[in-house]
Short mmCIF file of C-alpha atoms and ligand atoms in Angstrom, two decimals:
data_model
loop_
_atom_site.label_atom_id
_atom_site.label_comp_id
_atom_site.label_asym_id
_atom_site.label_seq_id
_atom_site.Cartn_x
_atom_site.Cartn_y
_atom_site.Cartn_z
CA UNK A 1 101.71 109.54 105.77
CA UNK A 2 102.00 112.98 104.05
CA UNK A 3 98.46 115.07 103.78
CA UNK A 4 96.70 113.96 100.78
CA UNK A 5 94.58 116.59 99.19
CA UNK A 6 91.96 115.78 96.43
CA UNK A 7 89.98 118.24 94.79
CA UNK A 8 86.39 117.63 93.30
CA UNK A 9 84.99 119.31 90.40
CA UNK A 10 81.13 117.96 90.04
CA UNK A 11 79.42 119.01 86.72
CA UNK A 12 75.96 118.62 85.29
CA UNK A 13 75.13 115.02 85.21
CA UNK A 14 73.09 112.54 87.63
CA UNK A 15 75.84 110.59 87.98
CA UNK A 16 76.95 113.11 90.70
CA UNK A 17 74.72 111.26 93.16
CA UNK A 18 77.38 108.46 93.01
CA UNK A 19 80.27 110.91 93.69
CA UNK A 20 78.75 111.40 97.10
CA UNK A 21 79.86 108.07 98.10
CA UNK A 22 83.42 108.50 96.84
CA UNK A 23 83.95 111.85 98.60
CA UNK A 24 82.62 110.18 101.67
CA UNK A 25 84.75 107.26 101.67
CA UNK A 26 87.71 109.42 101.08
CA UNK A 27 87.06 111.73 103.80
CA UNK A 28 86.35 109.02 106.36
CA UNK A 29 89.85 107.61 105.33
CA UNK A 30 91.31 110.88 106.48
CA UNK A 31 92.03 112.16 103.13
CA UNK A 32 91.05 116.15 102.68
CA UNK A 33 88.69 116.52 100.24
CA UNK A 34 87.26 120.12 99.00
CA UNK A 35 84.43 120.04 96.27
CA UNK A 36 83.58 122.66 93.31
CA UNK A 37 80.30 122.31 91.69
CA UNK A 38 79.22 123.97 88.47
CA UNK A 39 76.01 125.66 88.09
CA UNK A 40 74.22 122.75 86.18
CA UNK A 41 75.73 120.35 88.96
CA UNK A 42 73.49 121.92 91.58
CA UNK A 43 70.55 121.00 89.92
CA UNK A 44 71.23 117.45 90.72
CA UNK A 45 72.96 117.40 94.11
CA UNK A 46 73.33 120.54 96.41
CA UNK A 47 76.63 121.98 97.67
CA UNK A 48 75.18 121.08 101.45
CA UNK A 49 75.42 117.36 100.61
CA UNK A 50 78.96 117.81 99.71
CA UNK A 51 79.90 120.20 102.61
CA UNK A 52 78.50 117.33 105.30
CA UNK A 53 79.93 114.58 103.31
CA UNK A 54 83.78 116.55 102.82
CA UNK A 55 83.24 118.07 106.01
CA UNK A 56 84.29 121.75 104.49
CA UNK A 57 82.19 124.01 102.99
CA UNK A 58 81.58 123.60 99.30
CA UNK A 59 82.71 126.07 96.54
CA UNK A 60 80.46 127.43 93.72
CA UNK A 61 80.54 129.98 91.26
CA UNK A 62 79.15 132.89 93.76
CA UNK A 63 81.97 132.29 96.27
CA UNK A 64 84.31 132.83 93.42
CA UNK A 65 83.38 135.68 91.60
CA UNK A 66 82.26 137.48 95.47
CA UNK A 67 85.21 135.92 97.31
CA UNK A 68 86.70 138.40 99.48
CA UNK A 69 89.76 135.95 99.85
CA UNK A 70 93.49 137.62 100.10
CA UNK A 71 94.32 135.38 97.23
CA UNK A 72 92.02 134.53 94.16
CA UNK A 73 90.06 131.19 95.14
CA UNK A 74 90.98 129.27 91.49
CA UNK A 75 94.72 130.09 92.50
CA UNK A 76 94.35 128.64 96.31
CA UNK A 77 92.54 125.69 95.11
CA UNK A 78 94.73 124.96 92.49
CA UNK A 79 98.11 125.21 94.58
CA UNK A 80 96.26 123.06 97.41
CA UNK A 81 95.19 120.03 95.44
CA UNK A 82 97.35 116.91 94.92
CA UNK A 83 94.93 115.39 92.90
CA UNK A 84 92.07 116.94 90.61
CA UNK A 85 88.87 114.62 90.26
CA UNK A 86 86.11 115.70 87.56
CA UNK A 87 83.37 113.45 88.04
CA UNK A 88 80.75 113.34 86.32
CA UNK A 89 82.65 115.17 83.73
CA UNK A 90 79.66 116.76 81.10
CA UNK A 91 80.36 116.91 77.21
CA UNK A 92 80.55 120.64 78.05
CA UNK A 93 82.96 120.66 80.48
CA UNK A 94 85.06 118.41 78.48
CA UNK A 95 84.73 120.70 75.54
CA UNK A 96 86.05 123.65 77.61
CA UNK A 97 89.08 121.49 78.96
CA UNK A 98 90.02 120.52 75.43
CA UNK A 99 90.15 124.28 74.27
CA UNK A 100 91.31 125.75 77.57
CA UNK A 101 88.25 127.90 78.22
CA UNK A 102 87.85 129.24 81.97
CA UNK A 103 84.35 130.74 82.59
CA UNK A 104 83.48 129.23 85.94
CA UNK A 105 85.36 128.49 89.05
CA UNK A 106 86.04 124.90 88.12
CA UNK A 107 87.66 125.36 84.68
CA UNK A 108 89.72 128.25 86.13
CA UNK A 109 91.00 126.15 89.12
CA UNK A 110 91.81 123.55 86.31
CA UNK A 111 94.07 126.16 84.55
CA UNK A 112 95.54 127.46 87.68
CA UNK A 113 96.87 124.04 88.84
CA UNK A 114 99.46 121.55 87.78
CA UNK A 115 98.30 118.38 89.77
CA UNK A 116 96.94 115.06 87.91
CA UNK A 117 93.40 115.31 86.91
CA UNK A 118 91.25 112.36 86.76
CA UNK A 119 88.41 112.63 84.12
CA UNK A 120 85.09 110.39 84.75
CA UNK A 121 82.97 111.27 81.89
CA UNK A 122 79.20 110.30 81.96
CA UNK A 123 76.41 111.38 79.32
CA UNK A 124 74.14 110.03 77.10
CA UNK A 125 75.21 107.51 74.12
CA UNK A 126 74.79 109.74 71.32
CA UNK A 127 76.38 112.72 73.20
CA UNK A 128 79.54 110.37 74.12
CA UNK A 129 79.62 108.78 70.72
CA UNK A 130 79.43 112.56 68.90
CA UNK A 131 82.33 113.04 66.62
CA UNK A 132 83.03 116.34 68.45
CA UNK A 133 83.20 114.47 71.78
CA UNK A 134 85.40 111.79 70.68
CA UNK A 135 87.56 114.56 69.36
CA UNK A 136 87.67 116.32 72.36
CA UNK A 137 88.18 113.48 74.65
CA UNK A 138 91.38 112.13 72.34
CA UNK A 139 92.78 115.46 72.21
CA UNK A 140 92.62 116.10 75.91
CA UNK A 141 94.15 112.77 76.77
CA UNK A 142 97.22 113.55 74.59
CA UNK A 143 98.38 115.76 77.79
CA UNK A 144 99.91 113.52 80.45
CA UNK A 145 98.43 115.31 83.05
CA UNK A 146 95.02 113.66 82.30
CA UNK A 147 93.95 110.33 83.53
CA UNK A 148 90.88 108.48 82.33
CA UNK A 149 88.32 106.82 84.23
CA UNK A 150 86.51 105.50 81.10
CA UNK A 151 82.78 105.42 80.96
CA UNK A 152 81.27 101.86 80.64
CA UNK A 153 78.38 100.41 78.78
CA UNK A 154 75.17 99.80 80.55
CA UNK A 155 71.68 101.25 81.23
CA UNK A 156 71.61 104.94 81.46
CA UNK A 157 69.32 107.41 83.30
CA UNK A 158 67.88 108.14 79.73
CA UNK A 159 66.61 104.57 79.55
CA UNK A 160 69.13 103.83 76.68
CA UNK A 161 71.54 100.93 77.16
CA UNK A 162 75.20 102.09 75.75
CA UNK A 163 78.49 103.76 76.39
CA UNK A 164 78.13 106.75 78.79
CA UNK A 165 77.80 105.28 82.02
CA UNK A 166 80.34 106.99 84.72
CA UNK A 167 82.85 104.48 86.02
CA UNK A 168 81.37 103.05 89.29
CA UNK A 169 82.30 104.63 92.69
CA UNK A 170 84.65 101.87 93.46
CA UNK A 171 86.66 102.18 90.39
CA UNK A 172 87.14 105.73 90.85
CA UNK A 173 88.48 105.23 94.68
CA UNK A 174 90.68 102.49 93.26
CA UNK A 175 92.27 104.92 90.50
CA UNK A 176 92.32 107.92 93.19
CA UNK A 177 93.91 105.67 95.52
CA UNK A 178 96.78 104.86 92.71
CA UNK A 179 97.19 108.32 91.67
CA UNK A 180 97.81 109.52 95.07
CA UNK A 181 100.41 106.97 95.35
CA UNK A 182 101.97 107.36 92.13
CA UNK A 183 101.38 111.24 91.50
CA UNK A 184 100.13 110.75 88.19
CA UNK A 185 103.55 109.10 87.03
CA UNK A 186 103.07 106.29 84.28
CA UNK A 187 106.64 104.51 85.01
CA UNK A 188 105.20 101.36 83.37
CA UNK A 189 104.32 102.93 80.19
CA UNK A 190 105.16 100.91 77.16
CA UNK A 191 105.89 97.80 79.51
CA UNK A 192 104.06 94.90 79.60
CA UNK A 193 102.95 93.02 82.74
CA UNK A 194 101.75 89.23 83.08
CA UNK A 195 100.01 88.65 86.46
CA UNK A 196 98.43 85.29 87.70
CA UNK A 197 96.05 85.38 90.40
CA UNK A 198 93.50 83.18 92.23
CA UNK A 199 93.83 79.52 93.50
CA UNK A 200 93.71 76.86 90.92
CA UNK A 201 91.00 74.12 90.89
CA UNK A 202 92.13 70.38 90.45
CA UNK A 203 88.79 68.63 89.39
CA UNK A 204 88.51 64.78 89.83
CA UNK A 205 84.82 65.10 88.43
CA UNK A 206 82.84 68.20 87.22
CA UNK A 207 81.71 69.12 90.38
CA UNK A 208 84.36 68.13 92.82
CA UNK A 209 87.96 69.54 93.17
CA UNK A 210 90.69 69.91 95.36
CA UNK A 211 91.20 73.77 95.92
CA UNK A 212 92.17 76.36 98.38
CA UNK A 213 91.16 79.62 99.74
CA UNK A 214 92.64 82.26 97.29
CA UNK A 215 89.95 84.83 95.89
CA UNK A 216 92.24 86.63 93.68
CA UNK A 217 92.00 89.99 95.13
CA UNK A 218 95.94 90.43 95.44
CA UNK A 219 96.43 89.51 92.03
CA UNK A 220 93.59 92.02 90.69
CA UNK A 221 95.31 94.81 92.78
CA UNK A 222 98.51 94.20 90.92
CA UNK A 223 96.63 94.27 87.81
CA UNK A 224 94.81 97.58 88.59
CA UNK A 225 98.52 99.13 90.03
CA UNK A 226 100.09 98.08 86.73
CA UNK A 227 97.32 99.56 84.61
CA UNK A 228 97.20 102.92 86.27
CA UNK A 229 101.02 103.01 86.05
CA UNK A 230 100.50 103.11 82.48
CA UNK A 231 101.46 99.06 81.59
CA UNK A 232 99.55 96.90 78.94
CA UNK A 233 98.46 94.06 81.56
CA UNK A 234 97.21 90.46 80.89
CA UNK A 235 95.70 88.65 83.84
CA UNK A 236 95.64 84.76 83.56
CA UNK A 237 93.10 83.92 86.38
CA UNK A 238 91.63 81.14 88.11
CA UNK A 239 87.95 81.30 88.89
CA UNK A 240 87.51 84.68 90.28
CA UNK A 241 84.35 86.49 91.76
CA UNK A 242 82.94 88.67 88.23
CA UNK A 243 82.42 91.74 90.63
CA UNK A 244 86.53 91.95 91.27
CA UNK A 245 87.24 91.39 87.57
CA UNK A 246 84.21 94.06 86.48
CA UNK A 247 86.55 97.08 86.77
CA UNK A 248 89.72 95.52 84.63
CA UNK A 249 87.83 96.56 81.72
CA UNK A 250 91.45 97.49 79.92
CA UNK A 251 92.92 94.12 81.18
CA UNK A 252 93.20 91.20 78.69
CA UNK A 253 91.69 88.69 80.92
CA UNK A 254 92.71 84.81 80.19
CA UNK A 255 90.44 82.58 82.45
CA UNK A 256 91.91 79.19 83.29
CA UNK A 257 90.64 76.54 85.90
CA UNK A 258 93.51 73.76 86.40
CA UNK A 259 97.01 74.36 87.38
CA UNK A 260 97.80 72.92 84.12
CA UNK A 261 95.61 75.51 82.15
CA UNK A 262 97.37 78.36 84.12
CA UNK A 263 100.93 76.57 83.36
CA UNK A 264 99.92 76.65 79.43
CA UNK A 265 98.30 80.42 79.24
CA UNK A 266 101.40 81.85 81.50
CA UNK A 267 103.94 80.05 79.00
CA UNK A 268 101.95 81.42 75.77
CA UNK A 269 101.87 84.87 77.06
CA UNK A 270 105.43 84.95 78.59
CA UNK A 271 107.79 85.77 75.50
CA UNK A 272 106.22 89.61 75.64
CA UNK A 273 106.30 90.16 79.15
CA UNK A 274 108.30 92.63 80.88
CA UNK A 275 107.35 91.80 84.31
CA UNK A 276 105.81 88.37 85.37
CA UNK A 277 104.08 88.00 88.84
CA UNK A 278 103.11 85.00 89.83
CA UNK A 279 100.67 85.84 92.73
CA UNK A 280 98.44 82.55 91.83
CA UNK A 281 97.89 80.25 94.56
CA UNK A 282 98.60 77.17 92.33
CA UNK A 283 97.64 73.59 93.94
CA UNK A 284 100.66 71.54 94.99
CA UNK A 285 98.51 68.08 94.04
CA UNK A 286 95.84 67.18 92.22
CA UNK A 287 94.00 63.47 92.21
CA UNK A 288 95.23 60.90 90.06
CA UNK A 289 91.69 59.67 89.36
CA UNK A 290 89.45 61.87 86.89
CA UNK A 291 85.88 60.93 85.77
CA UNK A 292 84.31 63.06 83.07
CA UNK A 293 80.97 62.78 84.44
CA UNK A 294 79.66 63.53 88.18
CA UNK A 295 80.42 60.44 90.49
CA UNK A 296 77.66 59.16 92.30
CA UNK A 297 78.12 59.31 95.82
CA UNK A 298 78.38 55.55 96.38
CA UNK A 299 81.10 55.37 93.83
CA UNK A 300 83.05 58.21 95.49
CA UNK A 301 86.48 56.48 96.48
CA UNK A 302 87.31 56.71 100.31
CA UNK A 303 90.82 58.15 99.59
CA UNK A 304 92.64 59.85 96.47
CA UNK A 305 95.99 58.74 95.11
CA UNK A 306 97.71 62.34 94.82
CA UNK A 307 100.13 63.52 91.89
CA UNK A 308 102.03 66.41 92.44
CA UNK A 309 101.79 69.49 90.03
CA UNK A 310 104.61 70.73 88.38
CA UNK A 311 105.75 74.20 89.64
CA UNK A 312 104.79 76.87 87.10
CA UNK A 313 107.26 79.58 88.16
CA UNK A 314 110.01 77.29 88.37
CA UNK A 315 109.45 76.36 85.13
CA UNK A 316 108.94 80.19 83.91
CA UNK A 317 112.40 81.05 85.41
CA UNK A 318 114.10 78.43 82.88
CA UNK A 319 112.40 80.07 79.85
CA UNK A 320 112.67 83.90 80.52
CA UNK A 321 115.07 86.05 79.29
CA UNK A 322 117.31 88.43 81.37
CA UNK A 323 115.65 91.42 80.77
CA UNK A 324 112.25 90.06 82.06
CA UNK A 325 111.76 90.22 85.95
CA UNK A 326 110.07 87.22 87.49
CA UNK A 327 108.29 87.75 90.88
CA UNK A 328 106.69 84.97 92.99
CA UNK A 329 104.77 85.18 96.08
CA UNK A 330 105.45 82.90 99.51
CA UNK A 331 102.21 82.61 101.45
CA UNK A 332 103.50 81.06 104.77
CA UNK A 333 102.61 80.50 108.14
CA UNK A 334 104.84 81.10 111.21
CA UNK A 335 108.46 82.22 110.21
CA UNK A 336 107.55 83.27 106.70
CA UNK A 337 111.04 85.39 105.70
CA UNK A 338 113.04 82.31 105.76
CA UNK A 339 111.51 79.70 103.61
CA UNK A 340 110.38 82.59 101.29
CA UNK A 341 114.23 83.03 100.84
CA UNK A 342 114.71 79.57 100.05
CA UNK A 343 111.94 79.86 97.63
CA UNK A 344 113.50 82.69 95.97
CA UNK A 345 116.67 81.16 95.34
CA UNK A 346 115.49 77.19 94.31
CA UNK A 347 112.92 78.77 91.96
CA UNK A 348 115.50 81.30 90.65
CA UNK A 349 113.30 84.34 91.01
CA UNK A 350 114.28 87.74 90.76
CA UNK A 351 111.78 88.95 93.72
CA UNK A 352 109.53 87.34 96.03
CA UNK A 353 106.52 88.54 98.19
CA UNK A 354 106.99 86.94 101.57
CA UNK A 355 103.19 87.06 102.68
CA UNK A 356 101.95 85.77 106.24
CA UNK A 357 98.69 84.22 105.84
CA UNK A 358 98.07 83.34 109.51
CA UNK A 359 97.95 87.17 110.69
CA UNK A 360 94.72 89.23 111.26
CA UNK A 361 93.98 91.31 108.23
CA UNK A 362 96.32 89.70 105.75
CA UNK A 363 96.44 86.76 103.05
CA UNK A 364 93.61 85.04 101.18
CA UNK A 365 90.04 87.07 100.97
CA UNK A 366 91.32 89.92 103.16
CA UNK A 367 91.43 93.68 101.57
CA UNK A 368 94.54 94.29 103.50
CA UNK A 369 97.71 92.32 103.55
CA UNK A 370 101.39 92.50 104.87
CA UNK A 371 104.66 91.70 103.50
CA UNK A 372 108.23 91.34 103.55
CA UNK A 373 109.51 91.99 99.82
CA UNK A 374 112.78 90.47 98.91
CA UNK A 375 115.22 90.62 95.72
CA UNK A 376 117.92 88.21 94.57
CA UNK A 377 120.72 90.72 95.79
CA UNK A 378 119.22 90.39 98.88
CA UNK A 379 117.31 93.71 99.60
CA UNK A 380 114.47 93.57 101.81
CA UNK A 381 111.52 95.88 102.39
CA UNK A 382 109.17 95.23 105.09
CA UNK A 383 105.74 96.31 104.44
CA UNK A 384 103.45 96.63 107.35
CA UNK A 385 99.65 95.82 106.95
CA UNK A 386 98.16 97.86 104.15
CA UNK A 387 95.61 97.93 101.38
CA UNK A 388 96.53 95.08 98.66
CA UNK A 389 96.90 97.97 96.05
CA UNK A 390 99.13 99.77 98.21
CA UNK A 391 101.37 96.63 98.38
CA UNK A 392 101.31 96.06 95.03
CA UNK A 393 102.18 99.58 94.12
CA UNK A 394 105.05 99.21 96.59
CA UNK A 395 106.22 96.01 95.05
CA UNK A 396 106.63 98.09 91.70
CA UNK A 397 108.33 100.50 93.64
CA UNK A 398 110.65 97.96 94.85
CA UNK A 399 111.14 96.35 91.60
CA UNK A 400 112.11 99.68 89.72
CA UNK A 401 114.37 100.87 92.93
O1 C5P B 1 106.40 76.42 96.79
P1 C5P B 1 105.07 77.71 97.04
O2 C5P B 1 103.68 76.91 96.67
O3 C5P B 1 104.86 78.04 98.42
O4 C5P B 1 105.59 78.99 95.96
C1 C5P B 1 104.71 79.54 95.63
C2 C5P B 1 105.22 80.45 94.46
O5 C5P B 1 105.07 79.42 93.55
C3 C5P B 1 104.02 81.45 94.01
O6 C5P B 1 104.45 82.29 93.20
C4 C5P B 1 103.06 80.52 93.24
O7 C5P B 1 102.43 81.18 92.05
C5 C5P B 1 104.05 79.72 92.81
N1 C5P B 1 104.04 78.30 92.37
C6 C5P B 1 103.85 77.72 91.03
N2 C5P B 1 103.38 76.53 90.69
C7 C5P B 1 103.00 75.63 91.54
C8 C5P B 1 103.34 75.86 93.02
C9 C5P B 1 103.45 77.23 93.05
O8 C5P B 1 104.09 78.44 89.98
N3 C5P B 1 102.90 74.44 91.06
#
């Protein structure tokens, strides 16, 4: 992997303490990190904190004005960065960026760089909702160089409850990894992506069901990758842990339980989608029996008659238009490529992700995965173990190649 260089700009907000975790996580992954602090940022976190976490001295205005470098520091840092992350972003620095002001090392470096910039505003709700702040924010984001990590609503350090909370460190990390992959390109802008995720549950009474171990992590990663590439995303999901869904604030979520509900939801949203990625682990069978009330233990049957479930993705392939790209997943054990090619043909898909679920660090519940991507022309791409987000980006690269 080529070296990846992330420059952080820390401005004066209490959320600066959360950015320590982001810097630390990236440095541990081997990503090169440099940090610039404004004067007011240093009232919250010390340069030594970031120097220690990033394994490199942090930069402050003193190092800028007193610099004895051969070349000006803002030019050096601006050329060095693959990605600039400004977190937390105060209303003051936001206003400066909007108007192109350059009165400290951070703002000079923004002007002296051309890499993508990820902005994570954090401020009191009234400050965020001021007309001036909102106007600046909209104005700044017109420039495609800038990417937003929108603030969320919640309890703020000023004891107010409202919008202005900085995006959580985990969300920032995912967006940073996406931007390092895409280099800021929004190649899915104007496209709609429909994704299914999670394991369906086929209940035979309100508390008992036939299910599978899918956690929905792969589908969530595909939704994040599509979103970060500029797509409008709809995620039809079987029950998924709420902490996985929390960062998907700009994704349309359609919760379902059973395969029948998923089938209906996918058909409802199919017509406007450009890409349909069926990553859900849909059940293959359900019980013939169904009780609206919980069956007492002594009335539970000793065996169940099973009914097979219609194949959703195969049905979608008969309904889709030629310009729509339909992708399936094949979770397999043992030889995973041959059966996947067979499924691609049988279900008439445009592409399939052959996914070994019996390998370490791969498949259900894991944060990493491995796969062979196959399309209908026979093109194949083998992906060694990588994060599910990286696999999702590789899939979109593959589909658009
Ligand atoms: O045949 P198999 O279940 O292995 O196929 C996996 C692919 O088919 C996945 O994309 C899955 O979401 C989809 N599928 C479906 N409806 C089913 C079963 C699987 O759409 N009833």
